[in-house]
Amino acid sequence: MKKIYILFSFFFLTLSTFCQPNESFKITHGPWLTQMSETGVTILWTTSKNAVSWVEVAPDDGTNFYGEERPRYFDTKNGRIRATSTLHKVEIRNLKPGTSYRYAIFSKELLNWENDARILYGATIANPGYARNPLSFKTFSGEDDSVNFLIFNDVHGRSQLMKDLCKVIDFKTIDMVVFNGDMASSVYSEEQLFTDFLDAAVSLFASRIPIVYVRGNHETRGPYSDFLSDYFPTSTGNIYQLLNVGKVAFLLLDCGEDKPDSDIEYSGLADFDSYREKEATWLKSVVQTKEYKNADIKLAILHMPLMSSDWHGTLHLNELFLPVLNEAGVTAMFSGHTHQYAYNKPIAGKINFPVLVNSNNGIVLCNIDNGKVKATITYSNGSKPQEIILN
Ligand SMILES: [Fe+2]
């Protein structure tokens, strides 16, 4: 009798284990967009467990999302669909310029990888396309004369500040949002990225409008900082890059740290002198490309403002980047870092372009229209917005 009881107990225990709804498999953060171009975008999100993930994309043409099978774009790496990650990044390609698309994200839980011919999957979860207000984005267009973008910097984990600053922003008119450094004070974990700024960004705009990440010096700190670029991938793998939007070229520059590499604050982990030298070599060549030279407006984005301090990082950037930028027809530079607003005009013989330094409590709305670059800075305390024409 005892044996039968044990057998039945085992049977019901096993049954209940298999029948339990897998409630813990879910989309945990995102989606957010990055690497927008005229023909593509990268979409990222996280799940609570490892999963195979994909995105289905449909043009925003009034058809039902489920009127036909939509193309699927998988989260792949070097030709293989990724199944062993909770961070999912799907590159969408071959889109039309200046075109709106709807999208839906899917993740299928990986339960057990017994061998390559026998992988057991669980439930598929989705942010489906039949939602009343489906997820969507619009690709950049090379024909656009007007480009509008926002800049946040020096948020230092104050996600509520981001929400406060965005109360006056009409995101319908925004092409992209630049994070110009020090969004976090240091990077200790994935969760911190979300609580510091990324969840706020998703709730405000990032599922529809791409993030452009320009690293600050503080984001080079912390044990998880090496993984920051996994959340904001670039086509080259480098953090610094050239981005073309309409007739505007953006030099997205990476500043490194502000003190000498040997400073005790870095515990022997800083190697930014040689990094900046490598970046300067890239900068010299990228300003010679037709993608840069043919742009009507040329903007540089760099967290630490040039010519504004005598700390080692700035001095080194002045030495390496400034001679190149001075010869490259830069229209204006956007910076942060100092936590104080400044508008530094060009200085004859030293710096050929103005540098707009945003404080740690303002958001910059930049409108480029008919060749004019206008910046409007709004503050969270409700003080009067500042408006500056940069060219
Ligand atoms: Fe900074």
mmCIF file of C-alpha atoms and ligand atoms in Angstrom:
data_model
loop_
_atom_site.group_PDB
_atom_site.id
_atom_site.type_symbol
_atom_site.label_atom_id
_atom_site.label_comp_id
_atom_site.label_asym_id
_atom_site.label_seq_id
_atom_site.Cartn_x
_atom_site.Cartn_y
_atom_site.Cartn_z
ATOM 1 C CA MET A 1 0.000 0.000 0.000
ATOM 2 C CA LYS A 2 2.847 2.339 0.926
ATOM 3 C CA LYS A 3 4.518 1.634 -2.437
ATOM 4 C CA ILE A 4 1.321 2.517 -4.332
ATOM 5 C CA TYR A 5 0.992 5.744 -2.357
ATOM 6 C CA ILE A 6 4.592 6.734 -3.167
ATOM 7 C CA LEU A 7 4.054 5.861 -6.837
ATOM 8 C CA PHE A 8 0.876 7.985 -7.025
ATOM 9 C CA SER A 9 2.565 10.859 -5.209
ATOM 10 C CA PHE A 10 5.440 10.774 -7.698
ATOM 11 C CA PHE A 11 2.963 10.641 -10.636
ATOM 12 C CA PHE A 12 0.957 13.651 -9.443
ATOM 13 C CA LEU A 13 4.093 15.595 -8.551
ATOM 14 C CA THR A 14 5.477 14.982 -12.030
ATOM 15 C CA LEU A 15 2.148 15.861 -13.672
ATOM 16 C CA SER A 16 1.785 19.060 -11.717
ATOM 17 C CA THR A 17 5.335 20.060 -12.608
ATOM 18 C CA PHE A 18 4.608 19.646 -16.327
ATOM 19 C CA CYS A 19 1.173 21.277 -16.168
ATOM 20 C CA GLN A 20 2.262 24.361 -14.279
ATOM 21 C CA PRO A 21 1.803 27.402 -16.466
ATOM 22 C CA ASN A 22 5.207 28.869 -17.197
ATOM 23 C CA GLU A 23 4.324 32.240 -15.820
ATOM 24 C CA SER A 24 7.847 33.472 -15.360
ATOM 25 C CA PHE A 25 8.753 33.561 -19.057
ATOM 26 C CA LYS A 26 8.081 37.118 -20.162
ATOM 27 C CA ILE A 27 9.394 40.162 -21.962
ATOM 28 C CA THR A 28 11.160 42.058 -19.207
ATOM 29 C CA HIS A 29 12.359 45.274 -20.896
ATOM 30 C CA GLY A 30 12.002 47.056 -24.218
ATOM 31 C CA PRO A 31 11.765 46.984 -27.120
ATOM 32 C CA TRP A 32 14.075 49.849 -27.960
ATOM 33 C CA LEU A 33 15.433 50.904 -31.355
ATOM 34 C CA THR A 34 18.942 51.797 -32.376
ATOM 35 C CA GLN A 35 21.081 51.924 -35.541
ATOM 36 C CA MET A 36 18.331 53.489 -37.621
ATOM 37 C CA SER A 37 19.325 54.131 -41.233
ATOM 38 C CA GLU A 38 17.548 54.708 -44.532
ATOM 39 C CA THR A 39 17.123 50.967 -45.030
ATOM 40 C CA GLY A 40 17.223 49.372 -41.595
ATOM 41 C CA VAL A 41 17.025 49.467 -37.831
ATOM 42 C CA THR A 42 18.056 47.250 -34.918
ATOM 43 C CA ILE A 43 15.389 46.282 -32.367
ATOM 44 C CA LEU A 44 16.348 45.059 -28.881
ATOM 45 C CA TRP A 45 14.521 43.672 -25.863
ATOM 46 C CA THR A 46 15.104 41.314 -22.951
ATOM 47 C CA THR A 47 13.251 38.252 -21.691
ATOM 48 C CA SER A 48 13.281 36.538 -18.325
ATOM 49 C CA LYS A 49 14.747 33.348 -19.825
ATOM 50 C CA ASN A 50 16.859 32.358 -22.820
ATOM 51 C CA ALA A 51 14.877 32.397 -26.043
ATOM 52 C CA VAL A 52 14.889 32.335 -29.828
ATOM 53 C CA SER A 53 13.629 35.735 -30.960
ATOM 54 C CA TRP A 54 12.377 37.404 -34.092
ATOM 55 C CA VAL A 55 10.581 40.467 -35.381
ATOM 56 C CA GLU A 56 7.774 40.583 -37.935
ATOM 57 C CA VAL A 57 7.569 43.764 -39.970
ATOM 58 C CA ALA A 58 4.756 45.214 -42.066
ATOM 59 C CA PRO A 59 4.548 48.517 -43.931
ATOM 60 C CA ASP A 60 2.240 51.059 -42.317
ATOM 61 C CA ASP A 61 -0.041 51.006 -45.352
ATOM 62 C CA GLY A 62 -3.465 50.492 -43.781
ATOM 63 C CA THR A 63 -3.486 46.733 -44.387
ATOM 64 C CA ASN A 64 -4.238 44.366 -41.527
ATOM 65 C CA PHE A 65 -0.998 43.222 -39.873
ATOM 66 C CA TYR A 66 -2.371 39.687 -40.107
ATOM 67 C CA GLY A 67 -3.674 40.033 -43.668
ATOM 68 C CA GLU A 68 -0.686 38.049 -44.851
ATOM 69 C CA GLU A 69 2.407 36.354 -43.496
ATOM 70 C CA ARG A 70 4.897 39.104 -42.683
ATOM 71 C CA PRO A 71 8.646 38.747 -43.164
ATOM 72 C CA ARG A 72 10.492 37.466 -40.097
ATOM 73 C CA TYR A 73 13.867 38.804 -39.062
ATOM 74 C CA PHE A 74 15.681 36.643 -36.509
ATOM 75 C CA ASP A 75 18.169 37.464 -33.785
ATOM 76 C CA THR A 76 21.258 36.022 -35.441
ATOM 77 C CA LYS A 77 25.000 36.063 -34.979
ATOM 78 C CA ASN A 78 27.371 35.001 -37.747
ATOM 79 C CA GLY A 79 24.644 33.106 -39.547
ATOM 80 C CA ARG A 80 23.246 31.300 -36.548
ATOM 81 C CA ILE A 81 20.004 32.073 -34.775
ATOM 82 C CA ARG A 82 20.797 32.833 -31.150
ATOM 83 C CA ALA A 83 19.007 30.778 -28.525
ATOM 84 C CA THR A 84 21.084 31.171 -25.384
ATOM 85 C CA SER A 85 20.610 34.801 -24.468
ATOM 86 C CA THR A 86 18.049 36.885 -22.642
ATOM 87 C CA LEU A 87 19.120 40.020 -24.568
ATOM 88 C CA HIS A 88 17.676 39.951 -28.064
ATOM 89 C CA LYS A 89 18.829 42.142 -30.954
ATOM 90 C CA VAL A 90 17.275 41.862 -34.353
ATOM 91 C CA GLU A 91 18.666 43.724 -37.322
ATOM 92 C CA ILE A 92 16.027 44.662 -39.878
ATOM 93 C CA ARG A 93 17.373 45.284 -43.395
ATOM 94 C CA ASN A 94 16.238 46.105 -46.921
ATOM 95 C CA LEU A 95 13.587 48.614 -45.908
ATOM 96 C CA LYS A 96 12.556 51.637 -47.963
ATOM 97 C CA PRO A 97 13.867 55.100 -47.010
ATOM 98 C CA GLY A 98 11.526 57.567 -45.336
ATOM 99 C CA THR A 99 8.881 54.875 -44.807
ATOM 100 C CA SER A 100 6.787 53.979 -41.750
ATOM 101 C CA TYR A 101 6.599 50.352 -40.648
ATOM 102 C CA ARG A 102 4.724 48.452 -37.957
ATOM 103 C CA TYR A 103 6.451 45.651 -36.097
ATOM 104 C CA ALA A 104 5.825 42.906 -33.585
ATOM 105 C CA ILE A 105 8.421 41.108 -31.436
ATOM 106 C CA PHE A 106 8.402 37.397 -30.554
ATOM 107 C CA SER A 107 10.441 35.204 -28.189
ATOM 108 C CA LYS A 108 10.253 31.405 -27.925
ATOM 109 C CA GLU A 109 11.601 30.048 -24.668
ATOM 110 C CA LEU A 110 14.514 27.615 -24.789
ATOM 111 C CA LEU A 111 13.705 24.858 -22.306
ATOM 112 C CA ASN A 112 16.411 22.280 -22.902
ATOM 113 C CA TRP A 113 19.289 21.866 -25.338
ATOM 114 C CA GLU A 114 19.738 18.115 -25.187
ATOM 115 C CA ASN A 115 21.743 18.072 -28.410
ATOM 116 C CA ASP A 116 21.670 20.068 -31.662
ATOM 117 C CA ALA A 117 19.029 17.797 -33.183
ATOM 118 C CA ARG A 118 16.870 17.870 -30.083
ATOM 119 C CA ILE A 119 16.184 21.285 -28.633
ATOM 120 C CA LEU A 120 13.076 21.626 -26.519
ATOM 121 C CA TYR A 121 11.187 24.909 -26.710
ATOM 122 C CA GLY A 122 8.463 26.282 -24.476
ATOM 123 C CA ALA A 123 5.917 29.013 -24.972
ATOM 124 C CA THR A 124 6.173 31.841 -27.491
ATOM 125 C CA ILE A 125 5.450 35.289 -26.135
ATOM 126 C CA ALA A 126 4.924 38.412 -28.187
ATOM 127 C CA ASN A 127 4.218 42.066 -28.313
ATOM 128 C CA PRO A 128 1.758 41.451 -31.142
ATOM 129 C CA GLY A 129 0.979 43.538 -34.192
ATOM 130 C CA TYR A 130 -2.773 43.507 -33.585
ATOM 131 C CA ALA A 131 -2.518 45.867 -30.636
ATOM 132 C CA ARG A 132 -4.720 48.926 -31.034
ATOM 133 C CA ASN A 133 -1.623 51.068 -31.187
ATOM 134 C CA PRO A 134 0.987 48.789 -32.782
ATOM 135 C CA LEU A 135 4.698 49.401 -32.466
ATOM 136 C CA SER A 136 6.099 51.355 -35.372
ATOM 137 C CA PHE A 137 9.081 53.309 -36.670
ATOM 138 C CA LYS A 138 10.043 55.396 -39.665
ATOM 139 C CA THR A 139 13.293 54.937 -41.584
ATOM 140 C CA PHE A 140 15.518 57.942 -42.293
ATOM 141 C CA SER A 141 15.346 59.592 -45.685
ATOM 142 C CA GLY A 142 18.285 61.083 -47.571
ATOM 143 C CA GLU A 143 15.866 63.503 -49.231
ATOM 144 C CA ASP A 144 14.799 65.166 -45.982
ATOM 145 C CA ASP A 145 15.876 68.777 -45.593
ATOM 146 C CA SER A 146 14.647 68.825 -42.038
ATOM 147 C CA VAL A 147 16.031 66.743 -39.180
ATOM 148 C CA ASN A 148 14.846 67.021 -35.572
ATOM 149 C CA PHE A 149 16.561 65.356 -32.663
ATOM 150 C CA LEU A 150 16.788 65.499 -28.889
ATOM 151 C CA ILE A 151 19.845 65.312 -26.665
ATOM 152 C CA PHE A 152 19.966 64.065 -23.089
ATOM 153 C CA ASN A 153 23.226 64.129 -21.160
ATOM 154 C CA ASP A 154 24.432 63.779 -17.579
ATOM 155 C CA VAL A 155 21.189 62.203 -16.405
ATOM 156 C CA HIS A 156 23.274 60.121 -13.949
ATOM 157 C CA GLY A 157 20.475 57.654 -13.304
ATOM 158 C CA ARG A 158 17.738 60.233 -12.682
ATOM 159 C CA SER A 159 15.104 58.561 -14.834
ATOM 160 C CA GLN A 160 12.332 60.717 -13.376
ATOM 161 C CA LEU A 161 14.204 63.773 -14.690
ATOM 162 C CA MET A 162 13.965 62.307 -18.198
ATOM 163 C CA LYS A 163 10.204 62.024 -17.829
ATOM 164 C CA ASP A 164 9.934 65.567 -16.475
ATOM 165 C CA LEU A 165 12.064 66.983 -19.302
ATOM 166 C CA CYS A 166 9.944 65.242 -21.931
ATOM 167 C CA LYS A 167 6.641 66.732 -20.817
ATOM 168 C CA VAL A 168 7.024 69.518 -23.386
ATOM 169 C CA ILE A 169 8.304 67.305 -26.200
ATOM 170 C CA ASP A 170 6.107 66.316 -29.130
ATOM 171 C CA PHE A 171 7.759 63.051 -30.161
ATOM 172 C CA LYS A 172 5.799 62.902 -33.428
ATOM 173 C CA THR A 173 8.304 65.337 -34.904
ATOM 174 C CA ILE A 174 11.481 63.708 -33.541
ATOM 175 C CA ASP A 175 13.757 61.601 -35.771
ATOM 176 C CA MET A 176 16.115 60.328 -33.070
ATOM 177 C CA VAL A 177 17.223 60.832 -29.478
ATOM 178 C CA VAL A 178 20.906 61.193 -28.616
ATOM 179 C CA PHE A 179 22.227 60.098 -25.227
ATOM 180 C CA ASN A 180 25.328 62.238 -24.960
ATOM 181 C CA GLY A 181 27.019 60.521 -22.081
ATOM 182 C CA ASP A 182 26.784 59.954 -18.351
ATOM 183 C CA MET A 183 23.266 58.585 -18.465
ATOM 184 C CA ALA A 184 24.556 56.363 -15.636
ATOM 185 C CA SER A 185 27.194 57.272 -13.041
ATOM 186 C CA SER A 186 28.823 53.863 -13.492
ATOM 187 C CA VAL A 187 27.619 50.565 -14.872
ATOM 188 C CA TYR A 188 27.279 47.733 -12.377
ATOM 189 C CA SER A 189 24.600 45.512 -13.916
ATOM 190 C CA GLU A 190 22.077 45.087 -16.697
ATOM 191 C CA GLU A 191 19.274 45.942 -14.296
ATOM 192 C CA GLN A 192 20.937 49.254 -13.510
ATOM 193 C CA LEU A 193 20.871 50.273 -17.191
ATOM 194 C CA PHE A 194 17.122 49.804 -17.154
ATOM 195 C CA THR A 195 16.418 51.556 -13.887
ATOM 196 C CA ASP A 196 18.862 54.402 -14.578
ATOM 197 C CA PHE A 197 17.517 55.438 -17.978
ATOM 198 C CA LEU A 198 16.532 52.716 -20.442
ATOM 199 C CA ASP A 199 13.097 51.804 -19.027
ATOM 200 C CA ALA A 200 12.238 55.504 -18.954
ATOM 201 C CA ALA A 201 13.408 55.856 -22.551
ATOM 202 C CA VAL A 202 11.231 52.916 -23.627
ATOM 203 C CA SER A 203 8.183 54.336 -21.895
ATOM 204 C CA LEU A 204 8.760 57.762 -23.457
ATOM 205 C CA PHE A 205 9.878 57.075 -27.033
ATOM 206 C CA ALA A 206 12.449 54.316 -27.629
ATOM 207 C CA SER A 207 10.069 51.670 -29.033
ATOM 208 C CA ARG A 208 9.358 54.048 -31.923
ATOM 209 C CA ILE A 209 12.263 56.499 -32.117
ATOM 210 C CA PRO A 210 15.875 55.310 -32.249
ATOM 211 C CA ILE A 211 18.435 55.941 -29.537
ATOM 212 C CA VAL A 212 21.875 57.142 -30.597
ATOM 213 C CA TYR A 213 24.335 56.368 -27.808
ATOM 214 C CA VAL A 214 27.406 58.524 -27.284
ATOM 215 C CA ARG A 215 29.345 57.284 -24.276
ATOM 216 C CA GLY A 216 30.367 59.569 -21.434
ATOM 217 C CA ASN A 217 33.342 59.145 -19.137
ATOM 218 C CA HIS A 218 31.197 57.781 -16.292
ATOM 219 C CA GLU A 219 29.875 54.947 -18.447
ATOM 220 C CA THR A 220 33.430 53.659 -18.805
ATOM 221 C CA ARG A 221 33.280 52.786 -15.092
ATOM 222 C CA GLY A 222 31.904 49.730 -13.317
ATOM 223 C CA PRO A 223 32.173 45.969 -13.898
ATOM 224 C CA TYR A 224 29.305 45.893 -16.433
ATOM 225 C CA SER A 225 30.526 48.827 -18.539
ATOM 226 C CA ASP A 226 32.228 46.438 -20.992
ATOM 227 C CA PHE A 227 28.741 45.180 -21.929
ATOM 228 C CA LEU A 228 27.147 48.588 -22.497
ATOM 229 C CA SER A 229 27.671 48.400 -26.247
ATOM 230 C CA ASP A 230 25.701 45.121 -26.389
ATOM 231 C CA TYR A 231 22.624 47.211 -25.657
ATOM 232 C CA PHE A 232 23.455 49.813 -28.321
ATOM 233 C CA PRO A 233 25.208 47.900 -31.098
ATOM 234 C CA THR A 234 26.812 49.666 -34.053
ATOM 235 C CA SER A 235 27.518 48.344 -37.538
ATOM 236 C CA THR A 236 31.288 48.591 -37.048
ATOM 237 C CA GLY A 237 31.449 47.357 -33.465
ATOM 238 C CA ASN A 238 33.086 50.645 -32.470
ATOM 239 C CA ILE A 239 31.318 53.066 -30.155
ATOM 240 C CA TYR A 240 32.430 56.026 -32.282
ATOM 241 C CA GLN A 241 30.806 56.249 -35.696
ATOM 242 C CA LEU A 242 29.579 58.423 -38.528
ATOM 243 C CA LEU A 243 25.810 58.655 -38.859
ATOM 244 C CA ASN A 244 24.024 60.221 -41.807
ATOM 245 C CA VAL A 245 20.483 61.471 -41.314
ATOM 246 C CA GLY A 246 18.930 63.321 -44.241
ATOM 247 C CA LYS A 247 21.504 65.878 -45.342
ATOM 248 C CA VAL A 248 23.183 65.952 -41.934
ATOM 249 C CA ALA A 249 26.349 64.057 -40.971
ATOM 250 C CA PHE A 250 26.872 63.274 -37.295
ATOM 251 C CA LEU A 251 30.339 62.517 -35.962
ATOM 252 C CA LEU A 252 29.529 60.495 -32.832
ATOM 253 C CA LEU A 253 32.732 60.648 -30.823
ATOM 254 C CA ASP A 254 33.843 58.741 -27.747
ATOM 255 C CA CYS A 255 35.711 60.823 -25.154
ATOM 256 C CA GLY A 256 37.233 58.237 -22.816
ATOM 257 C CA GLU A 257 38.041 59.226 -19.250
ATOM 258 C CA ASP A 258 38.781 62.717 -17.978
ATOM 259 C CA LYS A 259 41.813 62.057 -15.756
ATOM 260 C CA PRO A 260 45.151 60.454 -16.720
ATOM 261 C CA ASP A 261 44.917 56.688 -17.238
ATOM 262 C CA SER A 262 47.136 56.105 -14.215
ATOM 263 C CA ASP A 263 44.704 57.807 -11.809
ATOM 264 C CA ILE A 264 43.880 55.731 -8.723
ATOM 265 C CA GLU A 265 40.147 56.059 -9.463
ATOM 266 C CA TYR A 266 40.541 53.680 -12.403
ATOM 267 C CA SER A 267 42.376 50.924 -10.488
ATOM 268 C CA GLY A 268 44.690 50.241 -13.429
ATOM 269 C CA LEU A 269 41.861 49.569 -15.931
ATOM 270 C CA ALA A 270 42.066 52.747 -18.030
ATOM 271 C CA ASP A 271 43.827 52.653 -21.395
ATOM 272 C CA PHE A 272 42.191 55.658 -22.995
ATOM 273 C CA ASP A 273 45.283 57.433 -24.346
ATOM 274 C CA SER A 274 45.897 54.720 -26.912
ATOM 275 C CA TYR A 275 42.141 54.355 -27.490
ATOM 276 C CA ARG A 276 41.783 58.047 -28.337
ATOM 277 C CA GLU A 277 44.786 57.772 -30.686
ATOM 278 C CA LYS A 278 43.082 54.896 -32.520
ATOM 279 C CA GLU A 279 39.852 56.858 -32.674
ATOM 280 C CA ALA A 280 41.704 59.916 -34.034
ATOM 281 C CA THR A 281 43.112 57.768 -36.861
ATOM 282 C CA TRP A 282 39.545 56.726 -37.716
ATOM 283 C CA LEU A 283 38.369 60.345 -37.461
ATOM 284 C CA LYS A 284 41.017 61.534 -39.930
ATOM 285 C CA SER A 285 39.827 58.999 -42.486
ATOM 286 C CA VAL A 286 36.079 59.308 -41.931
ATOM 287 C CA VAL A 287 36.057 63.072 -42.585
ATOM 288 C CA GLN A 288 37.473 62.291 -46.050
ATOM 289 C CA THR A 289 34.568 60.018 -47.028
ATOM 290 C CA LYS A 290 31.875 61.215 -49.407
ATOM 291 C CA GLU A 291 29.232 60.336 -46.797
ATOM 292 C CA TYR A 292 30.736 63.007 -44.572
ATOM 293 C CA LYS A 293 31.943 65.516 -47.139
ATOM 294 C CA ASN A 294 28.678 65.622 -49.106
ATOM 295 C CA ALA A 295 26.550 66.429 -46.062
ATOM 296 C CA ASP A 296 25.146 69.970 -45.936
ATOM 297 C CA ILE A 297 25.413 70.153 -42.142
ATOM 298 C CA LYS A 298 28.170 68.503 -40.112
ATOM 299 C CA LEU A 299 27.613 68.067 -36.378
ATOM 300 C CA ALA A 300 29.999 66.595 -33.832
ATOM 301 C CA ILE A 301 28.670 65.039 -30.638
ATOM 302 C CA LEU A 302 31.219 64.568 -27.868
ATOM 303 C CA HIS A 303 30.425 64.252 -24.172
ATOM 304 C CA MET A 304 33.436 66.238 -22.932
ATOM 305 C CA PRO A 305 33.531 69.698 -24.553
ATOM 306 C CA LEU A 306 36.724 70.655 -26.360
ATOM 307 C CA MET A 307 38.668 73.710 -25.176
ATOM 308 C CA SER A 308 36.833 73.888 -21.882
ATOM 309 C CA SER A 309 39.133 72.472 -19.241
ATOM 310 C CA ASP A 310 42.739 71.650 -18.447
ATOM 311 C CA TRP A 311 42.042 68.095 -17.327
ATOM 312 C CA HIS A 312 44.037 65.449 -19.138
ATOM 313 C CA GLY A 313 41.132 63.912 -21.104
ATOM 314 C CA THR A 314 40.091 67.258 -22.602
ATOM 315 C CA LEU A 315 43.695 68.283 -23.311
ATOM 316 C CA HIS A 316 44.269 64.998 -25.127
ATOM 317 C CA LEU A 317 41.046 65.417 -27.139
ATOM 318 C CA ASN A 318 42.121 68.989 -28.019
ATOM 319 C CA GLU A 319 45.455 67.671 -29.223
ATOM 320 C CA LEU A 320 44.087 64.755 -31.273
ATOM 321 C CA PHE A 321 40.584 65.672 -32.437
ATOM 322 C CA LEU A 322 40.550 69.460 -32.690
ATOM 323 C CA PRO A 323 43.028 69.839 -35.610
ATOM 324 C CA VAL A 324 41.004 67.288 -37.589
ATOM 325 C CA LEU A 325 37.628 68.835 -36.761
ATOM 326 C CA ASN A 326 38.919 72.364 -37.472
ATOM 327 C CA GLU A 327 39.711 71.290 -41.042
ATOM 328 C CA ALA A 328 36.522 69.252 -41.476
ATOM 329 C CA GLY A 329 33.945 72.033 -41.796
ATOM 330 C CA VAL A 330 32.139 71.147 -38.572
ATOM 331 C CA THR A 331 29.003 73.275 -38.197
ATOM 332 C CA ALA A 332 28.705 72.851 -34.412
ATOM 333 C CA MET A 333 29.511 70.523 -31.545
ATOM 334 C CA PHE A 334 27.146 69.338 -28.784
ATOM 335 C CA SER A 335 28.594 68.409 -25.394
ATOM 336 C CA GLY A 336 27.761 68.009 -21.723
ATOM 337 C CA HIS A 337 29.929 66.769 -18.838
ATOM 338 C CA THR A 338 30.442 70.059 -16.979
ATOM 339 C CA HIS A 339 26.866 70.118 -15.582
ATOM 340 C CA GLN A 340 26.737 73.795 -16.539
ATOM 341 C CA TYR A 341 25.219 75.402 -19.594
ATOM 342 C CA ALA A 342 27.645 77.191 -21.899
ATOM 343 C CA TYR A 343 27.668 78.400 -25.443
ATOM 344 C CA ASN A 344 31.302 78.620 -26.505
ATOM 345 C CA LYS A 345 31.710 80.632 -29.680
ATOM 346 C CA PRO A 346 34.444 79.857 -32.204
ATOM 347 C CA ILE A 347 37.849 81.341 -31.330
ATOM 348 C CA ALA A 348 39.899 82.496 -34.309
ATOM 349 C CA GLY A 349 42.955 80.315 -34.797
ATOM 350 C CA LYS A 350 41.906 77.851 -32.120
ATOM 351 C CA ILE A 351 38.461 76.365 -32.653
ATOM 352 C CA ASN A 352 36.469 76.926 -35.825
ATOM 353 C CA PHE A 353 33.002 75.925 -34.617
ATOM 354 C CA PRO A 354 30.726 76.698 -31.676
ATOM 355 C CA VAL A 355 30.299 74.222 -28.818
ATOM 356 C CA LEU A 356 26.938 74.043 -27.101
ATOM 357 C CA VAL A 357 27.329 72.553 -23.625
ATOM 358 C CA ASN A 358 24.078 71.325 -22.141
ATOM 359 C CA SER A 359 23.763 71.269 -18.352
ATOM 360 C CA ASN A 360 22.743 68.214 -16.330
ATOM 361 C CA ASN A 361 19.175 69.512 -15.981
ATOM 362 C CA GLY A 362 18.233 70.432 -19.526
ATOM 363 C CA ILE A 363 17.156 68.723 -22.716
ATOM 364 C CA VAL A 364 18.249 70.013 -26.114
ATOM 365 C CA LEU A 365 15.796 69.984 -28.988
ATOM 366 C CA CYS A 366 17.680 70.558 -32.219
ATOM 367 C CA ASN A 367 15.760 71.498 -35.372
ATOM 368 C CA ILE A 368 17.622 71.568 -38.668
ATOM 369 C CA ASP A 369 15.621 73.176 -41.412
ATOM 370 C CA ASN A 370 16.687 74.889 -44.650
ATOM 371 C CA GLY A 371 20.335 74.739 -43.598
ATOM 372 C CA LYS A 372 19.730 76.400 -40.217
ATOM 373 C CA VAL A 373 20.573 74.627 -36.980
ATOM 374 C CA LYS A 374 18.418 75.785 -34.089
ATOM 375 C CA ALA A 375 18.776 74.466 -30.546
ATOM 376 C CA THR A 376 16.097 74.940 -27.908
ATOM 377 C CA ILE A 377 17.040 73.999 -24.361
ATOM 378 C CA THR A 378 14.285 73.265 -21.887
ATOM 379 C CA TYR A 379 14.782 72.797 -18.147
ATOM 380 C CA SER A 380 12.888 70.670 -15.677
ATOM 381 C CA ASN A 381 12.319 73.588 -13.280
ATOM 382 C CA GLY A 382 10.095 75.377 -15.796
ATOM 383 C CA SER A 383 12.491 78.254 -16.423
ATOM 384 C CA LYS A 384 12.255 79.945 -19.820
ATOM 385 C CA PRO A 385 13.643 77.791 -22.655
ATOM 386 C CA GLN A 386 16.773 79.101 -24.362
ATOM 387 C CA GLU A 387 16.911 79.286 -28.133
ATOM 388 C CA ILE A 388 20.154 79.498 -30.086
ATOM 389 C CA ILE A 389 20.886 79.494 -33.820
ATOM 390 C CA LEU A 390 24.176 77.657 -34.223
ATOM 391 C CA ASN A 391 25.074 78.665 -37.784
HETATM 392 FE FE FE B 1 30.946 63.431 -17.701
#
